[in-house]
mmCIF file of C-alpha atoms in Angstrom:
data_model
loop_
_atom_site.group_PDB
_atom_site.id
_atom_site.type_symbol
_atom_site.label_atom_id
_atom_site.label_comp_id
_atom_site.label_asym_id
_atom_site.label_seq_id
_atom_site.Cartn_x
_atom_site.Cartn_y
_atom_site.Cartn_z
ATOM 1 C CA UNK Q 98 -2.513 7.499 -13.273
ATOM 2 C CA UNK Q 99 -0.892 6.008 -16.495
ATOM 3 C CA UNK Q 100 -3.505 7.173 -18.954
ATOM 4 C CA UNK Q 101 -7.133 6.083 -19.578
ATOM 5 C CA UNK Q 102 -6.671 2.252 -20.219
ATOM 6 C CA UNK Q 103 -9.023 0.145 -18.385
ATOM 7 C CA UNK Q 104 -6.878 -2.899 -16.510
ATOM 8 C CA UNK Q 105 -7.795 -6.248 -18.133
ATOM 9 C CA UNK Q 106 -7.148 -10.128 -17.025
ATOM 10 C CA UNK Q 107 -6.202 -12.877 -18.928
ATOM 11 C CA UNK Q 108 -9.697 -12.956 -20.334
ATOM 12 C CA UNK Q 109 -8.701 -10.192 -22.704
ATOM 13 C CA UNK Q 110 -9.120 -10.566 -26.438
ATOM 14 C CA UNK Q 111 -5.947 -12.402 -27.834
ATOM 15 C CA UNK Q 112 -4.492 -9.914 -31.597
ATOM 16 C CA UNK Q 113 -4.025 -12.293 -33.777
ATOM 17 C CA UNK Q 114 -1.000 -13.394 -35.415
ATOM 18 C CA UNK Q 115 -0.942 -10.767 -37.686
ATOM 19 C CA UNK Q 116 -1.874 -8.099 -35.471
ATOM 20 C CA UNK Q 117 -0.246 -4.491 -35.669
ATOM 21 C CA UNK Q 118 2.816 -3.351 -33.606
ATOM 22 C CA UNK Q 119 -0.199 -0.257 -32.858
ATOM 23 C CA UNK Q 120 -2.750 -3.350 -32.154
ATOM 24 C CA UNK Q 121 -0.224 -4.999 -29.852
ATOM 25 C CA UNK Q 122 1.004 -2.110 -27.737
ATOM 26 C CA UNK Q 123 -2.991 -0.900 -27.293
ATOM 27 C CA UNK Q 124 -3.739 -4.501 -25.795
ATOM 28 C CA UNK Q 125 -0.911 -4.159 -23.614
ATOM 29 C CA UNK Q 126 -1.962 -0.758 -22.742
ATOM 30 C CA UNK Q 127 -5.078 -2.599 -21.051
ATOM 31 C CA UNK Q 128 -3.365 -5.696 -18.808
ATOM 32 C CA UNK Q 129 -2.481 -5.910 -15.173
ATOM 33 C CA UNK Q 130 1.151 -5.994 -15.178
ATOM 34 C CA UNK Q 131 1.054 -9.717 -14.138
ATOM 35 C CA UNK Q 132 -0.419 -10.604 -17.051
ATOM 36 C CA UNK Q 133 1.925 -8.456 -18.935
ATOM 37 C CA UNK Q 134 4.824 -9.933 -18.290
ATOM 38 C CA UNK Q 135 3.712 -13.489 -18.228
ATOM 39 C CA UNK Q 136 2.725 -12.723 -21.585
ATOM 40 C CA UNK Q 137 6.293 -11.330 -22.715
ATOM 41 C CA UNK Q 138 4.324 -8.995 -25.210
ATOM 42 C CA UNK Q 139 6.487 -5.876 -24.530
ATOM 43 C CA UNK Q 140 9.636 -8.267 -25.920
ATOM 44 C CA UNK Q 141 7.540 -8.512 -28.892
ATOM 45 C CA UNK Q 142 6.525 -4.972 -30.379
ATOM 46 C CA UNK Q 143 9.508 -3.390 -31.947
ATOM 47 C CA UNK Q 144 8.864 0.318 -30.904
ATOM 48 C CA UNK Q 145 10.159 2.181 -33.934
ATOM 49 C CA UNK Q 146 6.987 0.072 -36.119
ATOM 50 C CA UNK Q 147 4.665 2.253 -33.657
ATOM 51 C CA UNK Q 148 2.575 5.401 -34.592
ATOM 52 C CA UNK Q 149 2.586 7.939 -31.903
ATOM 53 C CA UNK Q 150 -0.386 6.719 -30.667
ATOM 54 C CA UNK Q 151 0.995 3.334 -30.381
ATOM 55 C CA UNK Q 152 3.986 4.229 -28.669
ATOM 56 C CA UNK Q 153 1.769 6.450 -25.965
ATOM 57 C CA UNK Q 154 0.332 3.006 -25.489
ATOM 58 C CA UNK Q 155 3.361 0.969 -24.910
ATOM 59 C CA UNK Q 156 4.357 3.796 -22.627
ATOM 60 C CA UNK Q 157 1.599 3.465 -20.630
ATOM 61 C CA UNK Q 158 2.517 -0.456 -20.375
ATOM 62 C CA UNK Q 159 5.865 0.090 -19.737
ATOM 63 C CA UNK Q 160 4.629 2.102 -16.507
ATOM 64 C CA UNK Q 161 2.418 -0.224 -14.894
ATOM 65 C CA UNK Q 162 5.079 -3.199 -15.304
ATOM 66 C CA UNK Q 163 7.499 -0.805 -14.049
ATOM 67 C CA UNK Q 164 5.264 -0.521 -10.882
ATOM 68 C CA UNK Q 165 4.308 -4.040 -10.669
ATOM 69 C CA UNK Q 166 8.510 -4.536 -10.300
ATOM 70 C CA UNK Q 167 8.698 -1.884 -8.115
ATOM 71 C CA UNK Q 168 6.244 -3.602 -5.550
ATOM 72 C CA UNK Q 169 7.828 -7.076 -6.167
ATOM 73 C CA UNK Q 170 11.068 -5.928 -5.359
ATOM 74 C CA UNK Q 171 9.808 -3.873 -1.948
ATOM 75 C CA UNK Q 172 7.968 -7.656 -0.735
ATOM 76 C CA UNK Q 173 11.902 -8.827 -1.221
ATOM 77 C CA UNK Q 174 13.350 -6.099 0.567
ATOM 78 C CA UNK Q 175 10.475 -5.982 3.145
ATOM 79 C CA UNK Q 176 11.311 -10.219 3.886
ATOM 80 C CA UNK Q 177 15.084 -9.461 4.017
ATOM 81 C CA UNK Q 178 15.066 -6.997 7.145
ATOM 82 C CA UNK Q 179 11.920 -8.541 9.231
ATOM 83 C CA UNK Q 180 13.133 -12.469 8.372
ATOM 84 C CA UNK Q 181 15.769 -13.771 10.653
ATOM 85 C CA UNK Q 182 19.362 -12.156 9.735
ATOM 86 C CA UNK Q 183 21.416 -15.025 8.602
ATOM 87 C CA UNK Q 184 24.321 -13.355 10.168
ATOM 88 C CA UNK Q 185 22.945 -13.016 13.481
ATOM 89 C CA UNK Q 186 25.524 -15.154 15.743
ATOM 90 C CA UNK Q 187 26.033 -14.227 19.224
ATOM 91 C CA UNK Q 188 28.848 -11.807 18.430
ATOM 92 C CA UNK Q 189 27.738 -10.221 15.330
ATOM 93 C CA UNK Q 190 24.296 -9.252 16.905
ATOM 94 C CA UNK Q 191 26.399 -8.108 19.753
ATOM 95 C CA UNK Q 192 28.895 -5.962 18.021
ATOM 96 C CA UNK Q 193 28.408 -2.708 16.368
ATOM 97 C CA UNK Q 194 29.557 -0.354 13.901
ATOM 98 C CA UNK Q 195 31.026 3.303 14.516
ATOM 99 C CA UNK Q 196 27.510 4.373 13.454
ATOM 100 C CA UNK Q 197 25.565 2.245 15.773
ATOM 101 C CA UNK Q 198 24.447 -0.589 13.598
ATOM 102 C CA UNK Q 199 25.065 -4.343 14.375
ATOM 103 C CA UNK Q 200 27.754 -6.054 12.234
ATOM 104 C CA UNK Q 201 24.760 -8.256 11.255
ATOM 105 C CA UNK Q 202 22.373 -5.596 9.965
ATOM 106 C CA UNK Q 203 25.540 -4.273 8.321
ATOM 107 C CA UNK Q 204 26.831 -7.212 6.176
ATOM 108 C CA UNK Q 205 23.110 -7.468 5.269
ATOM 109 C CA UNK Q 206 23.230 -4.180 4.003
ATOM 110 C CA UNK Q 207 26.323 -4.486 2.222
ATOM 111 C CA UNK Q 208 24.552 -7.423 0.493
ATOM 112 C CA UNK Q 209 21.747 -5.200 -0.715
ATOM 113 C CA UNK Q 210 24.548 -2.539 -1.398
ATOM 114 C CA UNK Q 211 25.916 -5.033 -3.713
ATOM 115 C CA UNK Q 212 22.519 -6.016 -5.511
ATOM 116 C CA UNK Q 213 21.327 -2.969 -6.256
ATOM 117 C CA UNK Q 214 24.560 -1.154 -7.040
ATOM 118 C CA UNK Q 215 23.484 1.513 -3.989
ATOM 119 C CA UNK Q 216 25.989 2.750 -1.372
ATOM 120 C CA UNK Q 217 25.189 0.719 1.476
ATOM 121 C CA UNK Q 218 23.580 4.108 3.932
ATOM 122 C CA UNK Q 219 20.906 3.933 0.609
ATOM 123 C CA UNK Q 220 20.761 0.208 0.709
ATOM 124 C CA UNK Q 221 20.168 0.488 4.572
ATOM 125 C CA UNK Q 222 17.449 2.994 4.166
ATOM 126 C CA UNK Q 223 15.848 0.942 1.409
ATOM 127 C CA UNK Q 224 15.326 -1.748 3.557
ATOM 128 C CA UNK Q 225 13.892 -0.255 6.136
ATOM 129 C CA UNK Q 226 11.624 1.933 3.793
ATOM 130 C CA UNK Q 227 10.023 -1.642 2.004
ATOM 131 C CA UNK Q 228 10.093 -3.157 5.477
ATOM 132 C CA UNK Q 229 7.781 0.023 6.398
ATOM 133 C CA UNK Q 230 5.565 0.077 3.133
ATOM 134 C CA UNK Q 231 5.388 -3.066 3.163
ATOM 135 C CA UNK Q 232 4.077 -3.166 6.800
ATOM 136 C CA UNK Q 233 1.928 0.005 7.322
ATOM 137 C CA UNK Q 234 0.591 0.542 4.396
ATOM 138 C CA UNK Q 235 -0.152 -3.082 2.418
ATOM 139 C CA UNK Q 236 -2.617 -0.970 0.288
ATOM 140 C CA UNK Q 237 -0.364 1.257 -0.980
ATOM 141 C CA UNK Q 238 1.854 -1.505 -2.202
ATOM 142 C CA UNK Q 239 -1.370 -3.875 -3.757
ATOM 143 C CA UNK Q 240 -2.025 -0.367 -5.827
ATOM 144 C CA UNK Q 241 1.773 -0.598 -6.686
ATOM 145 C CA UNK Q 242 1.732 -3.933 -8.042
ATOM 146 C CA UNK Q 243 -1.515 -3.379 -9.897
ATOM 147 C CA UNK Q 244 0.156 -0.520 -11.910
ATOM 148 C CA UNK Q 245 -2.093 2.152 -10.876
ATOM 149 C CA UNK Q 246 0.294 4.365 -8.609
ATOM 150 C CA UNK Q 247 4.010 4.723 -9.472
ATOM 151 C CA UNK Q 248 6.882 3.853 -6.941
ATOM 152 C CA UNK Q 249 7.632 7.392 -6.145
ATOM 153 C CA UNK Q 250 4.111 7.980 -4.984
ATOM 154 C CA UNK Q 251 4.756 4.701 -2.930
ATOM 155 C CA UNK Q 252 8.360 6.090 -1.303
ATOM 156 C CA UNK Q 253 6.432 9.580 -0.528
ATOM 157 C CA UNK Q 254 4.050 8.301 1.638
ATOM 158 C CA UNK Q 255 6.055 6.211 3.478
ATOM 159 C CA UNK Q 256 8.907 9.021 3.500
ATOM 160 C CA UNK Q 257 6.313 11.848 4.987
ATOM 161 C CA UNK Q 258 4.270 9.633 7.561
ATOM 162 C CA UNK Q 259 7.514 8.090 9.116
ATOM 163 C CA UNK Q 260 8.618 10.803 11.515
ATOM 164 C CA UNK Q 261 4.968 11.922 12.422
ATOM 165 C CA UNK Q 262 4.194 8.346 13.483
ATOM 166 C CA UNK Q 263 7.314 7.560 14.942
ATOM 167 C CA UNK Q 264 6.494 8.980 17.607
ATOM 168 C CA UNK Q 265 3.393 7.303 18.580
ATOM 169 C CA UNK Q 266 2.523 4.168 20.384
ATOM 170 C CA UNK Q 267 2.797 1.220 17.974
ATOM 171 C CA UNK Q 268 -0.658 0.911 17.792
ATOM 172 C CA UNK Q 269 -2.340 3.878 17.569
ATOM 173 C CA UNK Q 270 0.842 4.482 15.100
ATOM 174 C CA UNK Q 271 -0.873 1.558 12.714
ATOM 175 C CA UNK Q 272 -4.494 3.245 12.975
ATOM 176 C CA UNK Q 273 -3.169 5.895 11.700
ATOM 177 C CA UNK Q 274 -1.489 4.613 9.051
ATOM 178 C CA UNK Q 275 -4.742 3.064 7.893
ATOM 179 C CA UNK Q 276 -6.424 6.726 8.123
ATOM 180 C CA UNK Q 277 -3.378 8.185 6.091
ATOM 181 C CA UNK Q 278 -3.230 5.740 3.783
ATOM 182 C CA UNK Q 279 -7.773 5.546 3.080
ATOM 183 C CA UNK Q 280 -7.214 9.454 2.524
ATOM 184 C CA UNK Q 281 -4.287 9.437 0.482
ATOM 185 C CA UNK Q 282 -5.405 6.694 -2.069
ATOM 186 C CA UNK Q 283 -8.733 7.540 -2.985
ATOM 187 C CA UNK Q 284 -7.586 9.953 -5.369
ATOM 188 C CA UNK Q 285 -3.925 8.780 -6.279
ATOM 189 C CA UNK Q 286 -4.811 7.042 -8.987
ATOM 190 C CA UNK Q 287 -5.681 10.052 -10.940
ATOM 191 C CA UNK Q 288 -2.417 12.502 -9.664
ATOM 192 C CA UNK Q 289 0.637 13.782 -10.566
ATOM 193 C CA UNK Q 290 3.333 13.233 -7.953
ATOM 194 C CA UNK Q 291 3.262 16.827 -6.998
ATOM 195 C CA UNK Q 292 -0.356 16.853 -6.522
ATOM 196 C CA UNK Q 293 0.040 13.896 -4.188
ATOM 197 C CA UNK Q 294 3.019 14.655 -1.995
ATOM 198 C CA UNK Q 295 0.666 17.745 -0.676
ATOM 199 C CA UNK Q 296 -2.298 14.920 -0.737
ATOM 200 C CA UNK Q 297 0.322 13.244 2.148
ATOM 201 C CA UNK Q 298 1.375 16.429 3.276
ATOM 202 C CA UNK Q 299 -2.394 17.497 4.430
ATOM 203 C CA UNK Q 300 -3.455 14.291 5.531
ATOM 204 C CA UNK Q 301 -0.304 13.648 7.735
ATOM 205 C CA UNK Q 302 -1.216 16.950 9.429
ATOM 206 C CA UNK Q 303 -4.691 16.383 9.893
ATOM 207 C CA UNK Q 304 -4.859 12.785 10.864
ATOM 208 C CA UNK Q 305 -1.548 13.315 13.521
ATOM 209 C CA UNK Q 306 -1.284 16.693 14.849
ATOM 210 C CA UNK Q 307 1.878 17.157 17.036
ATOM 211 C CA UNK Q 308 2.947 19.518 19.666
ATOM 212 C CA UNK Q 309 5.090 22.199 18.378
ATOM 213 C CA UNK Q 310 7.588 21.345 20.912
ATOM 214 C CA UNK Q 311 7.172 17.737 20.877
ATOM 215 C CA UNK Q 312 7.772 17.915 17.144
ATOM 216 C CA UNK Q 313 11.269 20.226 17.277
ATOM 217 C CA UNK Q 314 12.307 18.154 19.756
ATOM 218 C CA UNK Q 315 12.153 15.054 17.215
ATOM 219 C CA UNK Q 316 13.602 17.270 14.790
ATOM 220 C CA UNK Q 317 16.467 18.304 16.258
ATOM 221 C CA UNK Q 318 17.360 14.282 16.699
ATOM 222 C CA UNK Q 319 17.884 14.129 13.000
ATOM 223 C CA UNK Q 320 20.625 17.111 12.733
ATOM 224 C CA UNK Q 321 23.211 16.523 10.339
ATOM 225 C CA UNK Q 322 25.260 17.836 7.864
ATOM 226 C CA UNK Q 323 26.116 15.872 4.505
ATOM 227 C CA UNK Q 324 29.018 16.656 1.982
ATOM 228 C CA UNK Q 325 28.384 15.506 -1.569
ATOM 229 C CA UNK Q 326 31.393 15.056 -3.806
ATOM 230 C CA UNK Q 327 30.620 17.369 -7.430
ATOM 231 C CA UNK Q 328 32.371 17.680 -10.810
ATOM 232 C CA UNK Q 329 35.912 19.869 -11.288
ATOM 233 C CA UNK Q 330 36.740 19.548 -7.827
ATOM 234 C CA UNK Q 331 33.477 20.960 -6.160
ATOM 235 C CA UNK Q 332 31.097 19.914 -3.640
ATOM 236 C CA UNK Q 333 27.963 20.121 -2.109
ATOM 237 C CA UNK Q 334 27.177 20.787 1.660
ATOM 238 C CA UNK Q 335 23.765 20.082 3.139
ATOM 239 C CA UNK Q 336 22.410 20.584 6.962
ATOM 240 C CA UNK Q 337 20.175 20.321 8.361
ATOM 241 C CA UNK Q 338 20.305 22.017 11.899
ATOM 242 C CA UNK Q 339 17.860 24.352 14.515
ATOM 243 C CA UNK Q 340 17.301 27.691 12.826
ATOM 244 C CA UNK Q 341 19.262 29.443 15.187
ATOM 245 C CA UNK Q 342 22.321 26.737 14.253
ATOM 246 C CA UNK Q 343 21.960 27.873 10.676
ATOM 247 C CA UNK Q 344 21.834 31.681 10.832
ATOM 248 C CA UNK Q 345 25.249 31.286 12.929
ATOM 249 C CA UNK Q 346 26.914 28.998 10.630
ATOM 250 C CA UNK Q 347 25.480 31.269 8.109
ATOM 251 C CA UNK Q 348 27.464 34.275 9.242
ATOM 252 C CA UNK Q 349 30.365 31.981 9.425
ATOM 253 C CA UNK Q 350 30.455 31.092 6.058
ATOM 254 C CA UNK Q 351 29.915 34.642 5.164
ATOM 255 C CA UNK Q 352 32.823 35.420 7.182
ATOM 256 C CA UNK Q 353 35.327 32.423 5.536
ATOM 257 C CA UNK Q 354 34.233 34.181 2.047
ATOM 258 C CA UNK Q 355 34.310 37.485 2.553
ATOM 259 C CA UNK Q 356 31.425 38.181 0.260
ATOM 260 C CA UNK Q 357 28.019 38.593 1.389
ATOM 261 C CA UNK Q 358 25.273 36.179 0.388
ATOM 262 C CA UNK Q 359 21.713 36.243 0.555
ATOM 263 C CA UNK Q 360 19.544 33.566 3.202
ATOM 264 C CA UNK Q 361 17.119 32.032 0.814
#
């Protein structure tokens, strides 16, 4: 996916001390990440002594370590929700939030929260999103690490197959996984994000088709409706809500403004 380089090992051919900036960012064009950063060699090449080719080369680089950090840092997240909760006493496992969460997944959360610099309902869901990835679809993240599929092709798979196999027994749940993820991969390597969201899309569809019912049912579980603060004293209002639920809220809005809008 990040250009025509062929991965290399530590067996590569060394550039010499007096190698090119161009010579140095086409080698690291060509190593696993792991050997990339080991090696420190992106530190080294000052990017404005790069032609264009050479800098379309350290791109490329710069790409596969960011996936190789990506998948490092989903293992981490993965380990911190499945390990014991190390603030799982008797009364914080007991005790919940107003949202339904134990005190103990919540402090962990703020934790991440804190880390990451997320709000802590992103930190939540990034947990359980690595814990997921990391668990369902082990591929996915090896392919990661390697360089040769980006994180966001990573967080679409697991984002489209969670709802579908949610409600599935556990097991046939993880054999479908495995068939999602065996269709899904053989041609990431080589697509745009685009191209492989609809890759997921298709395969989710074909490999776990779902009652019409069952599946609005499921649905209609995850109603909600989400204010987003905006610039100059705006702000942005999502739900998501039955059809019918919208067209009526949709003709109260219409009403509150007094102008007409289209449905789009």
């Amino acid at each position: 996916m990040f250009g025509g380089t062929n991965t290399a090992t530590s067996a590569s051919v060394v550039p010499g001390p007096h190698a090119s900036a161009d010579e140095l960012a086409a080698w690291a064009a060509t190593l696993t990440p792991a050997v990339l950063v080991a090696s420190g060699t992106l530190a080294l090449i000052e990017v404005h002594r790069l032609s264009h080719a050479g800098r379309i080369d350290y791109l490329a680089a710069v790409e596969r370590q960011r996936g190789w950090l990506e998948a490092q840092q989903h293992s981490v997240l993965a380990a911190i929700c499945t390990d014991a909760n190390p603030h799982a006493d008797d009364l914080m496992a007991r005790e919940r939030t107003p949202d339904g969460q134990t005190y103990a997944d919540f402090w962990v959360a703020e934790e991440v929260s804190a880390a990451l610099r997320l709000a802590p309902p992103t930190a939540s869901q990034r947990l359980h999103e690595s814990a997921e990835l990391c668990l369902r679809f082990p591929r996915t993240v090896h392919r990661l690490r390697d360089g040769r599929i980006s994180g966001y092709q990573a967080r679409t798979l697991v984002q489209l197959a969670h709802d579908p196999l949610a409600t599935l027994d556990p097991e046939i749940a993880a054999l479908k996984a495995a068939a999602i993820e065996d269709r899904v991969l053989a041609r990431a390597d080589a697509q745009t994000a685009g191209q492989f969201r609809q890759a997921v899309r298709r395969a989710v569809l074909r490999l776990v088709p779902q009652d019409a019912v069952k599946r609005h049912e499921h649905e209609a579980k995850q109603r909600r409706v989400v204010i987003t603060p905006a610039d100059y004293g705006m702000a942005h209002v999502y739900a998501y809500v039955r059809a019918e639920e919208a067209a009526t809220l949709w003709t109260a809005l219409n009403t509150l403004a007094g102008t007409p809008t289209s449905m789009r």
